[in-house]
Amino acid sequence: MLLTPKGYRIEMLDHHQKENLAHDLIHGFKNVSEYINGVCYETVAYVQYLLHPTKISLREMETITGKHWVEKFTTQREWTGETIPAGTALGFYRINSSGFFHFALAVGGTQIRAVNGLTLGASWAFEVNLPSVLGPRNEDGTYNYDNSKIRVYLMYL
């Protein structure tokens, strides 16, 4: 993860101030790229760090990159179309490659925010409505996306 100088200055804030910044990022009042230059996994991990600073260290933020962040998260449960609490991390899992290909952050309702995810969130500035992008859930619990079947999981540190 590549923190910007502004991203490093956040280290000096107390937990309450970090949490306030996380909420500003979640709701799009601030852009995550001011604090980190990274891919989807890294941006979600950064906001999770602000919400839960005892679960990710500064050293981890400096040394873990890209998809390696997936290993820090655990799959809580599969998303079935219900409302998702703001700040929840989501992992998008492609069945045919048996792996997570994208992470996003719930804004509340069924809206998400992400980077580098094309229709699943290309820019932090814009919210994405999951049902609009994924369409109806298949009988087997998967969604059709990008010519393949995927599952969506709620992820936790």
GROMACS .gro file of N, CA and C in nm:
model
  471
    1MET      N    1   0.086  -0.116   0.000
    1MET     CA    2   0.000   0.000   0.000
    1MET      C    3   0.090   0.122   0.000
    2LEU      N    4   0.058   0.219  -0.080
    2LEU     CA    5   0.138   0.340  -0.088
    2LEU      C    6   0.059   0.456  -0.028
    3LEU      N    7   0.094   0.491   0.095
    3LEU     CA    8   0.028   0.603   0.162
    3LEU      C    9   0.083   0.734   0.107
    4THR      N   10  -0.003   0.833   0.095
    4THR     CA   11   0.041   0.967   0.057
    4THR      C   12   0.091   1.036   0.184
    5PRO      N   13   0.157   1.152   0.172
    5PRO     CA   14   0.197   1.225   0.293
    5PRO      C   15   0.077   1.253   0.384
    6LYS      N   16  -0.036   1.285   0.325
    6LYS     CA   17  -0.158   1.309   0.403
    6LYS      C   18  -0.202   1.180   0.472
    7GLY      N   19  -0.186   1.067   0.405
    7GLY     CA   20  -0.220   0.938   0.463
    7GLY      C   21  -0.134   0.905   0.583
    8TYR      N   22  -0.006   0.941   0.577
    8TYR     CA   23   0.084   0.919   0.691
    8TYR      C   24   0.048   1.009   0.809
    9ARG      N   25   0.006   1.131   0.781
    9ARG     CA   26  -0.029   1.224   0.890
    9ARG      C   27  -0.147   1.174   0.973
   10ILE      N   28  -0.229   1.089   0.915
   10ILE     CA   29  -0.345   1.034   0.986
   10ILE      C   30  -0.300   0.953   1.107
   11GLU      N   31  -0.178   0.901   1.103
   11GLU     CA   32  -0.123   0.824   1.215
   11GLU      C   33  -0.126   0.904   1.345
   12MET      N   34  -0.119   1.036   1.335
   12MET     CA   35  -0.114   1.122   1.454
   12MET      C   36  -0.252   1.144   1.516
   13LEU      N   37  -0.358   1.106   1.447
   13LEU     CA   38  -0.493   1.129   1.497
   13LEU      C   39  -0.532   1.025   1.601
   14ASP      N   40  -0.624   1.063   1.688
   14ASP     CA   41  -0.675   0.964   1.784
   14ASP      C   42  -0.783   0.879   1.715
   15HIS      N   43  -0.828   0.776   1.786
   15HIS     CA   44  -0.924   0.681   1.728
   15HIS      C   45  -1.051   0.750   1.680
   16HIS      N   46  -1.102   0.844   1.758
   16HIS     CA   47  -1.226   0.914   1.721
   16HIS      C   48  -1.208   0.992   1.591
   17GLN      N   49  -1.094   1.060   1.576
   17GLN     CA   50  -1.068   1.137   1.454
   17GLN      C   51  -1.052   1.045   1.332
   18LYS      N   52  -0.987   0.929   1.353
   18LYS     CA   53  -0.974   0.832   1.244
   18LYS      C   54  -1.110   0.779   1.202
   19GLU      N   55  -1.193   0.753   1.299
   19GLU     CA   56  -1.328   0.703   1.270
   19GLU      C   57  -1.409   0.807   1.193
   20ASN      N   58  -1.397   0.934   1.230
   20ASN     CA   59  -1.467   1.042   1.158
   20ASN      C   60  -1.419   1.050   1.013
   21LEU      N   61  -1.288   1.037   0.992
   21LEU     CA   62  -1.235   1.038   0.856
   21LEU      C   63  -1.289   0.919   0.778
   22ALA      N   64  -1.293   0.803   0.842
   22ALA     CA   65  -1.347   0.683   0.775
   22ALA      C   66  -1.490   0.707   0.729
   23HIS      N   67  -1.572   0.768   0.813
   23HIS     CA   68  -1.710   0.795   0.774
   23HIS      C   69  -1.717   0.896   0.660
   24ASP      N   70  -1.629   0.996   0.661
   24ASP     CA   71  -1.625   1.090   0.549
   24ASP      C   72  -1.586   1.019   0.419
   25LEU      N   73  -1.494   0.925   0.427
   25LEU     CA   74  -1.454   0.849   0.308
   25LEU      C   75  -1.567   0.757   0.262
   26ILE      N   76  -1.628   0.687   0.355
   26ILE     CA   77  -1.737   0.595   0.321
   26ILE      C   78  -1.849   0.667   0.247
   27HIS      N   79  -1.882   0.787   0.293
   27HIS     CA   80  -1.995   0.859   0.235
   27HIS      C   81  -1.955   0.953   0.122
   28GLY      N   82  -1.828   0.949   0.082
   28GLY     CA   83  -1.784   1.024  -0.035
   28GLY      C   84  -1.759   1.171  -0.011
   29PHE      N   85  -1.753   1.214   0.114
   29PHE     CA   86  -1.724   1.355   0.144
   29PHE      C   87  -1.576   1.385   0.119
   30LYS      N   88  -1.493   1.281   0.127
   30LYS     CA   89  -1.350   1.294   0.097
   30LYS      C   90  -1.312   1.180   0.004
   31ASN      N   91  -1.207   1.203  -0.075
   31ASN     CA   92  -1.163   1.102  -0.170
   31ASN      C   93  -1.046   1.022  -0.112
   32VAL      N   94  -1.056   0.892  -0.117
   32VAL     CA   95  -0.954   0.805  -0.060
   32VAL      C   96  -0.817   0.825  -0.125
   33SER      N   97  -0.815   0.871  -0.250
   33SER     CA   98  -0.687   0.890  -0.320
   33SER      C   99  -0.604   1.003  -0.260
   34GLU      N  100  -0.663   1.086  -0.175
   34GLU     CA  101  -0.585   1.188  -0.104
   34GLU      C  102  -0.496   1.124   0.002
   35TYR      N  103  -0.530   1.003   0.044
   35TYR     CA  104  -0.462   0.937   0.155
   35TYR      C  105  -0.381   0.814   0.113
   36ILE      N  106  -0.420   0.754   0.003
   36ILE     CA  107  -0.354   0.632  -0.042
   36ILE      C  108  -0.363   0.622  -0.194
   37ASN      N  109  -0.254   0.578  -0.254
   37ASN     CA  110  -0.253   0.544  -0.396
   37ASN      C  111  -0.251   0.392  -0.401
   38GLY      N  112  -0.365   0.334  -0.431
   38GLY     CA  113  -0.370   0.189  -0.428
   38GLY      C  114  -0.486   0.131  -0.505
   39VAL      N  115  -0.486  -0.001  -0.512
   39VAL     CA  116  -0.592  -0.075  -0.580
   39VAL      C  117  -0.706  -0.101  -0.481
   40CYS      N  118  -0.810  -0.167  -0.528
   40CYS     CA  119  -0.932  -0.186  -0.449
   40CYS      C  120  -0.906  -0.249  -0.312
   41TYR      N  121  -0.823  -0.352  -0.307
   41TYR     CA  122  -0.796  -0.421  -0.180
   41TYR      C  123  -0.733  -0.325  -0.079
   42GLU      N  124  -0.641  -0.243  -0.127
   42GLU     CA  125  -0.568  -0.151  -0.041
   42GLU      C  126  -0.657  -0.038   0.010
   43THR      N  127  -0.743   0.014  -0.076
   43THR     CA  128  -0.830   0.123  -0.031
   43THR      C  129  -0.929   0.074   0.073
   44VAL      N  130  -0.983  -0.045   0.055
   44VAL     CA  131  -1.075  -0.102   0.155
   44VAL      C  132  -1.000  -0.127   0.285
   45ALA      N  133  -0.879  -0.181   0.277
   45ALA     CA  134  -0.799  -0.206   0.397
   45ALA      C  135  -0.769  -0.076   0.470
   46TYR      N  136  -0.741   0.031   0.396
   46TYR     CA  137  -0.710   0.160   0.459
   46TYR      C  138  -0.830   0.212   0.538
   47VAL      N  139  -0.948   0.207   0.479
   47VAL     CA  140  -1.068   0.254   0.550
   47VAL      C  141  -1.096   0.163   0.669
   48GLN      N  142  -1.075   0.034   0.653
   48GLN     CA  143  -1.093  -0.058   0.766
   48GLN      C  144  -0.994  -0.026   0.878
   49TYR      N  145  -0.872   0.013   0.841
   49TYR     CA  146  -0.773   0.053   0.940
   49TYR      C  147  -0.824   0.174   1.020
   50LEU      N  148  -0.882   0.270   0.951
   50LEU     CA  149  -0.934   0.389   1.019
   50LEU      C  150  -1.046   0.351   1.116
   51LEU      N  151  -1.127   0.255   1.077
   51LEU     CA  152  -1.238   0.210   1.163
   51LEU      C  153  -1.190   0.121   1.277
   52HIS      N  154  -1.086   0.042   1.252
   52HIS     CA  155  -1.037  -0.058   1.349
   52HIS      C  156  -0.884  -0.050   1.357
   53PRO      N  157  -0.829   0.059   1.411
   53PRO     CA  158  -0.683   0.078   1.406
   53PRO      C  159  -0.602  -0.026   1.483
   54THR      N  160  -0.663  -0.102   1.570
   54THR     CA  161  -0.587  -0.204   1.643
   54THR      C  162  -0.573  -0.333   1.563
   55LYS      N  163  -0.645  -0.345   1.453
   55LYS     CA  164  -0.642  -0.470   1.376
   55LYS      C  165  -0.545  -0.468   1.258
   56ILE      N  166  -0.495  -0.350   1.223
   56ILE     CA  167  -0.397  -0.336   1.116
   56ILE      C  168  -0.290  -0.240   1.167
   57SER      N  169  -0.165  -0.277   1.152
   57SER     CA  170  -0.056  -0.190   1.198
   57SER      C  171  -0.005  -0.103   1.082
   58LEU      N  172   0.066   0.003   1.117
   58LEU     CA  173   0.128   0.087   1.015
   58LEU      C  174   0.225   0.004   0.932
   59ARG      N  175   0.298  -0.083   0.997
   59ARG     CA  176   0.393  -0.169   0.924
   59ARG      C  177   0.321  -0.254   0.820
   60GLU      N  178   0.206  -0.310   0.857
   60GLU     CA  179   0.128  -0.389   0.760
   60GLU      C  180   0.082  -0.301   0.644
   61MET      N  181   0.039  -0.180   0.675
   61MET     CA  182  -0.005  -0.091   0.568
   61MET      C  183   0.109  -0.059   0.472
   62GLU      N  184   0.230  -0.052   0.525
   62GLU     CA  185   0.346  -0.021   0.441
   62GLU      C  186   0.397  -0.142   0.362
   63THR      N  187   0.372  -0.263   0.412
   63THR     CA  188   0.434  -0.380   0.349
   63THR      C  189   0.339  -0.472   0.274
   64ILE      N  190   0.211  -0.474   0.311
   64ILE     CA  191   0.117  -0.561   0.240
   64ILE      C  192   0.066  -0.488   0.117
   65THR      N  193   0.068  -0.554   0.003
   65THR     CA  194   0.025  -0.490  -0.121
   65THR      C  195  -0.079  -0.573  -0.194
   66GLY      N  196  -0.159  -0.503  -0.273
   66GLY     CA  197  -0.253  -0.566  -0.363
   66GLY      C  198  -0.337  -0.676  -0.304
   67LYS      N  199  -0.344  -0.787  -0.378
   67LYS     CA  200  -0.429  -0.900  -0.339
   67LYS      C  201  -0.386  -0.967  -0.209
   68HIS      N  202  -0.267  -0.938  -0.161
   68HIS     CA  203  -0.222  -0.997  -0.035
   68HIS      C  204  -0.309  -0.951   0.083
   69TRP      N  205  -0.383  -0.842   0.064
   69TRP     CA  206  -0.475  -0.795   0.168
   69TRP      C  207  -0.589  -0.894   0.190
   70VAL      N  208  -0.623  -0.971   0.089
   70VAL     CA  209  -0.732  -1.069   0.102
   70VAL      C  210  -0.705  -1.161   0.221
   71GLU      N  211  -0.580  -1.196   0.243
   71GLU     CA  212  -0.543  -1.287   0.352
   71GLU      C  213  -0.572  -1.230   0.490
   72LYS      N  214  -0.578  -1.098   0.503
   72LYS     CA  215  -0.605  -1.033   0.632
   72LYS      C  216  -0.754  -1.037   0.668
   73PHE      N  217  -0.838  -1.058   0.569
   73PHE     CA  218  -0.982  -1.055   0.591
   73PHE      C  219  -1.037  -1.197   0.602
   74THR      N  220  -1.144  -1.211   0.677
   74THR     CA  221  -1.214  -1.339   0.683
   74THR      C  222  -1.353  -1.321   0.624
   75THR      N  223  -1.400  -1.426   0.561
   75THR     CA  224  -1.534  -1.424   0.503
   75THR      C  225  -1.634  -1.448   0.614
   76GLN      N  226  -1.722  -1.353   0.635
   76GLN     CA  227  -1.822  -1.368   0.740
   76GLN      C  228  -1.942  -1.448   0.687
   77ARG      N  229  -1.999  -1.399   0.578
   77ARG     CA  230  -2.114  -1.468   0.520
   77ARG      C  231  -2.138  -1.415   0.379
   78GLU      N  232  -2.219  -1.489   0.306
   78GLU     CA  233  -2.252  -1.451   0.170
   78GLU      C  234  -2.360  -1.344   0.170
   79TRP      N  235  -2.347  -1.249   0.077
   79TRP     CA  236  -2.448  -1.145   0.062
   79TRP      C  237  -2.563  -1.200  -0.021
   80THR      N  238  -2.685  -1.182   0.028
   80THR     CA  239  -2.803  -1.236  -0.040
   80THR      C  240  -2.897  -1.128  -0.091
   81GLY      N  241  -2.850  -1.005  -0.095
   81GLY     CA  242  -2.931  -0.896  -0.148
   81GLY      C  243  -2.983  -0.801  -0.042
   82GLU      N  244  -2.957  -0.831   0.084
   82GLU     CA  245  -3.008  -0.747   0.193
   82GLU      C  246  -2.925  -0.619   0.208
   83THR      N  247  -2.976  -0.529   0.290
   83THR     CA  248  -2.906  -0.405   0.323
   83THR      C  249  -2.773  -0.439   0.391
   84ILE      N  250  -2.669  -0.365   0.355
   84ILE     CA  251  -2.536  -0.388   0.410
   84ILE      C  252  -2.498  -0.268   0.496
   85PRO      N  253  -2.458  -0.289   0.620
   85PRO     CA  254  -2.418  -0.177   0.705
   85PRO      C  255  -2.301  -0.099   0.645
   86ALA      N  256  -2.307   0.033   0.653
   86ALA     CA  257  -2.198   0.118   0.604
   86ALA      C  258  -2.067   0.079   0.671
   87GLY      N  259  -1.961   0.075   0.591
   87GLY     CA  260  -1.829   0.042   0.642
   87GLY      C  261  -1.792  -0.104   0.631
   88THR      N  262  -1.887  -0.188   0.591
   88THR     CA  263  -1.859  -0.331   0.574
   88THR      C  264  -1.779  -0.353   0.446
   89ALA      N  265  -1.675  -0.434   0.455
   89ALA     CA  266  -1.597  -0.470   0.336
   89ALA      C  267  -1.669  -0.581   0.261
   90LEU      N  268  -1.664  -0.574   0.129
   90LEU     CA  269  -1.723  -0.679   0.045
   90LEU      C  270  -1.616  -0.736  -0.045
   91GLY      N  271  -1.617  -0.868  -0.059
   91GLY     CA  272  -1.526  -0.937  -0.148
   91GLY      C  273  -1.605  -1.002  -0.260
   92PHE      N  274  -1.559  -0.984  -0.382
   92PHE     CA  275  -1.624  -1.041  -0.500
   92PHE      C  276  -1.540  -1.159  -0.547
   93TYR      N  277  -1.602  -1.277  -0.547
   93TYR     CA  278  -1.532  -1.403  -0.569
   93TYR      C  279  -1.577  -1.466  -0.699
   94ARG      N  280  -1.483  -1.486  -0.790
   94ARG     CA  281  -1.514  -1.548  -0.920
   94ARG      C  282  -1.502  -1.699  -0.906
   95ILE      N  283  -1.612  -1.769  -0.937
   95ILE     CA  284  -1.619  -1.914  -0.919
   95ILE      C  285  -1.517  -1.987  -1.006
   96ASN      N  286  -1.510  -1.952  -1.135
   96ASN     CA  287  -1.425  -2.030  -1.226
   96ASN      C  288  -1.275  -2.012  -1.200
   97SER      N  289  -1.236  -1.906  -1.130
   97SER     CA  290  -1.093  -1.890  -1.098
   97SER      C  291  -1.067  -1.911  -0.950
   98SER      N  292  -1.172  -1.944  -0.876
   98SER     CA  293  -1.161  -1.972  -0.732
   98SER      C  294  -1.081  -1.866  -0.658
   99GLY      N  295  -1.119  -1.741  -0.679
   99GLY     CA  296  -1.047  -1.636  -0.609
   99GLY      C  297  -1.120  -1.504  -0.608
  100PHE      N  298  -1.082  -1.420  -0.512
  100PHE     CA  299  -1.139  -1.286  -0.504
  100PHE      C  300  -1.074  -1.199  -0.611
  101PHE      N  301  -1.157  -1.127  -0.685
  101PHE     CA  302  -1.106  -1.041  -0.790
  101PHE      C  303  -1.131  -0.894  -0.762
  102HIS      N  304  -1.206  -0.863  -0.656
  102HIS     CA  305  -1.236  -0.722  -0.627
  102HIS      C  306  -1.283  -0.708  -0.483
  103PHE      N  307  -1.250  -0.594  -0.423
  103PHE     CA  308  -1.301  -0.555  -0.291
  103PHE      C  309  -1.370  -0.420  -0.305
  104ALA      N  310  -1.473  -0.400  -0.224
  104ALA     CA  311  -1.544  -0.272  -0.219
  104ALA      C  312  -1.586  -0.247  -0.076
  105LEU      N  313  -1.639  -0.128  -0.052
  105LEU     CA  314  -1.682  -0.090   0.081
  105LEU      C  315  -1.829  -0.049   0.074
  106ALA      N  316  -1.909  -0.100   0.166
  106ALA     CA  317  -2.051  -0.065   0.168
  106ALA      C  318  -2.069   0.077   0.218
  107VAL      N  319  -2.160   0.147   0.153
  107VAL     CA  320  -2.195   0.283   0.190
  107VAL      C  321  -2.321   0.282   0.276
  108GLY      N  322  -2.395   0.173   0.271
  108GLY     CA  323  -2.524   0.159   0.336
  108GLY      C  324  -2.626   0.118   0.231
  109GLY      N  325  -2.732   0.056   0.273
  109GLY     CA  326  -2.829   0.004   0.176
  109GLY      C  327  -2.762  -0.103   0.093
  110THR      N  328  -2.775  -0.092  -0.038
  110THR     CA  329  -2.706  -0.186  -0.128
  110THR      C  330  -2.604  -0.111  -0.214
  111GLN      N  331  -2.561   0.004  -0.166
  111GLN     CA  332  -2.465   0.088  -0.237
  111GLN      C  333  -2.323   0.055  -0.190
  112ILE      N  334  -2.228   0.060  -0.285
  112ILE     CA  335  -2.087   0.039  -0.253
  112ILE      C  336  -2.003   0.150  -0.313
  113ARG      N  337  -1.879   0.156  -0.266
  113ARG     CA  338  -1.781   0.251  -0.319
  113ARG      C  339  -1.650   0.173  -0.335
  114ALA      N  340  -1.579   0.196  -0.446
  114ALA     CA  341  -1.455   0.123  -0.472
  114ALA      C  342  -1.371   0.196  -0.576
  115VAL      N  343  -1.253   0.141  -0.602
  115VAL     CA  344  -1.167   0.188  -0.711
  115VAL      C  345  -1.129   0.068  -0.796
  116ASN      N  346  -1.092   0.093  -0.919
  116ASN     CA  347  -1.040  -0.008  -1.012
  116ASN      C  348  -1.133  -0.126  -1.037
  117GLY      N  349  -1.263  -0.107  -1.021
  117GLY     CA  350  -1.354  -0.221  -1.034
  117GLY      C  351  -1.453  -0.211  -1.148
  118LEU      N  352  -1.425  -0.125  -1.244
  118LEU     CA  353  -1.516  -0.106  -1.358
  118LEU      C  354  -1.658  -0.082  -1.308
  119THR      N  355  -1.754  -0.165  -1.345
  119THR     CA  356  -1.893  -0.139  -1.304
  119THR      C  357  -1.916  -0.166  -1.156
  120LEU      N  358  -1.821  -0.231  -1.089
  120LEU     CA  359  -1.830  -0.253  -0.944
  120LEU      C  360  -1.757  -0.144  -0.866
  121GLY      N  361  -1.737  -0.029  -0.929
  121GLY     CA  362  -1.675   0.085  -0.863
  121GLY      C  363  -1.541   0.120  -0.923
  122ALA      N  364  -1.544   0.206  -1.022
  122ALA     CA  365  -1.420   0.246  -1.090
  122ALA      C  366  -1.355   0.366  -1.023
  123SER      N  367  -1.436   0.448  -0.957
  123SER     CA  368  -1.387   0.569  -0.894
  123SER      C  369  -1.453   0.587  -0.759
  124TRP      N  370  -1.375   0.624  -0.659
  124TRP     CA  371  -1.426   0.643  -0.523
  124TRP      C  372  -1.536   0.750  -0.520
  125ALA      N  373  -1.534   0.841  -0.614
  125ALA     CA  374  -1.629   0.952  -0.615
  125ALA      C  375  -1.773   0.908  -0.641
  126PHE      N  376  -1.791   0.789  -0.696
  126PHE     CA  377  -1.925   0.746  -0.736
  126PHE      C  378  -1.968   0.619  -0.664
  127GLU      N  379  -2.089   0.623  -0.611
  127GLU     CA  380  -2.148   0.504  -0.550
  127GLU      C  381  -2.202   0.412  -0.659
  128VAL      N  382  -2.205   0.284  -0.631
  128VAL     CA  383  -2.258   0.184  -0.723
  128VAL      C  384  -2.369   0.108  -0.651
  129ASN      N  385  -2.482   0.088  -0.719
  129ASN     CA  386  -2.592   0.010  -0.663
  129ASN      C  387  -2.574  -0.135  -0.707
  130LEU      N  388  -2.545  -0.223  -0.611
  130LEU     CA  389  -2.516  -0.363  -0.644
  130LEU      C  390  -2.626  -0.433  -0.723
  131PRO      N  391  -2.753  -0.425  -0.682
  131PRO     CA  392  -2.856  -0.494  -0.760
  131PRO      C  393  -2.864  -0.447  -0.905
  132SER      N  394  -2.836  -0.319  -0.929
  132SER     CA  395  -2.839  -0.268  -1.067
  132SER      C  396  -2.727  -0.328  -1.151
  133VAL      N  397  -2.611  -0.349  -1.090
  133VAL     CA  398  -2.496  -0.403  -1.163
  133VAL      C  399  -2.503  -0.555  -1.175
  134LEU      N  400  -2.541  -0.621  -1.066
  134LEU     CA  401  -2.538  -0.768  -1.064
  134LEU      C  402  -2.664  -0.834  -1.116
  135GLY      N  403  -2.775  -0.762  -1.111
  135GLY     CA  404  -2.901  -0.823  -1.153
  135GLY      C  405  -2.952  -0.922  -1.049
  136PRO      N  406  -3.047  -1.006  -1.087
  136PRO     CA  407  -3.105  -1.100  -0.990
  136PRO      C  408  -3.007  -1.211  -0.953
  137ARG      N  409  -3.024  -1.261  -0.835
  137ARG     CA  410  -2.941  -1.371  -0.784
  137ARG      C  411  -2.987  -1.502  -0.849
  138ASN      N  412  -2.894  -1.583  -0.890
  138ASN     CA  413  -2.926  -1.714  -0.948
  138ASN      C  414  -2.972  -1.811  -0.840
  139GLU      N  415  -3.038  -1.917  -0.881
  139GLU     CA  416  -3.088  -2.017  -0.787
  139GLU      C  417  -2.977  -2.078  -0.702
  140ASP      N  418  -2.857  -2.088  -0.758
  140ASP     CA  419  -2.745  -2.147  -0.682
  140ASP      C  420  -2.674  -2.046  -0.592
  141GLY      N  421  -2.728  -1.925  -0.583
  141GLY     CA  422  -2.671  -1.823  -0.495
  141GLY      C  423  -2.566  -1.735  -0.560
  142THR      N  424  -2.534  -1.761  -0.686
  142THR     CA  425  -2.434  -1.681  -0.756
  142THR      C  426  -2.502  -1.565  -0.828
  143TYR      N  427  -2.418  -1.476  -0.879
  143TYR     CA  428  -2.463  -1.367  -0.966
  143TYR      C  429  -2.387  -1.381  -1.097
  144ASN      N  430  -2.447  -1.336  -1.205
  144ASN     CA  431  -2.379  -1.334  -1.334
  144ASN      C  432  -2.311  -1.198  -1.347
  145TYR      N  433  -2.180  -1.201  -1.369
  145TYR     CA  434  -2.104  -1.077  -1.384
  145TYR      C  435  -1.985  -1.103  -1.474
  146ASP      N  436  -1.968  -1.020  -1.574
  146ASP     CA  437  -1.851  -1.026  -1.661
  146ASP      C  438  -1.832  -1.166  -1.721
  147ASN      N  439  -1.939  -1.220  -1.773
  147ASN     CA  440  -1.940  -1.352  -1.838
  147ASN      C  441  -1.895  -1.467  -1.748
  148SER      N  442  -1.916  -1.451  -1.619
  148SER     CA  443  -1.886  -1.561  -1.527
  148SER      C  444  -1.978  -1.553  -1.406
  149LYS      N  445  -1.975  -1.656  -1.326
  149LYS     CA  446  -2.056  -1.659  -1.203
  149LYS      C  447  -1.968  -1.613  -1.087
  150ILE      N  448  -2.027  -1.528  -1.004
  150ILE     CA  449  -1.953  -1.478  -0.888
  150ILE      C  450  -2.039  -1.492  -0.763
  151ARG      N  451  -1.973  -1.484  -0.650
  151ARG     CA  452  -2.039  -1.474  -0.521
  151ARG      C  453  -1.988  -1.347  -0.455
  152VAL      N  454  -2.072  -1.289  -0.370
  152VAL     CA  455  -2.036  -1.168  -0.298
  152VAL      C  456  -2.038  -1.200  -0.150
  153TYR      N  457  -1.928  -1.166  -0.082
  153TYR     CA  458  -1.915  -1.197   0.060
  153TYR      C  459  -1.894  -1.071   0.142
  154LEU      N  460  -1.952  -1.071   0.262
  154LEU     CA  461  -1.923  -0.968   0.360
  154LEU      C  462  -1.794  -1.012   0.429
  155MET      N  463  -1.698  -0.922   0.437
  155MET     CA  464  -1.564  -0.955   0.485
  155MET      C  465  -1.532  -0.874   0.612
  156TYR      N  466  -1.457  -0.937   0.701
  156TYR     CA  467  -1.419  -0.870   0.826
  156TYR      C  468  -1.272  -0.894   0.855
  157LEU      N  469  -1.212  -0.802   0.928
  157LEU     CA  470  -1.073  -0.818   0.972
  157LEU      C  471  -1.065  -0.919   1.083
   0.00000   0.00000   0.00000
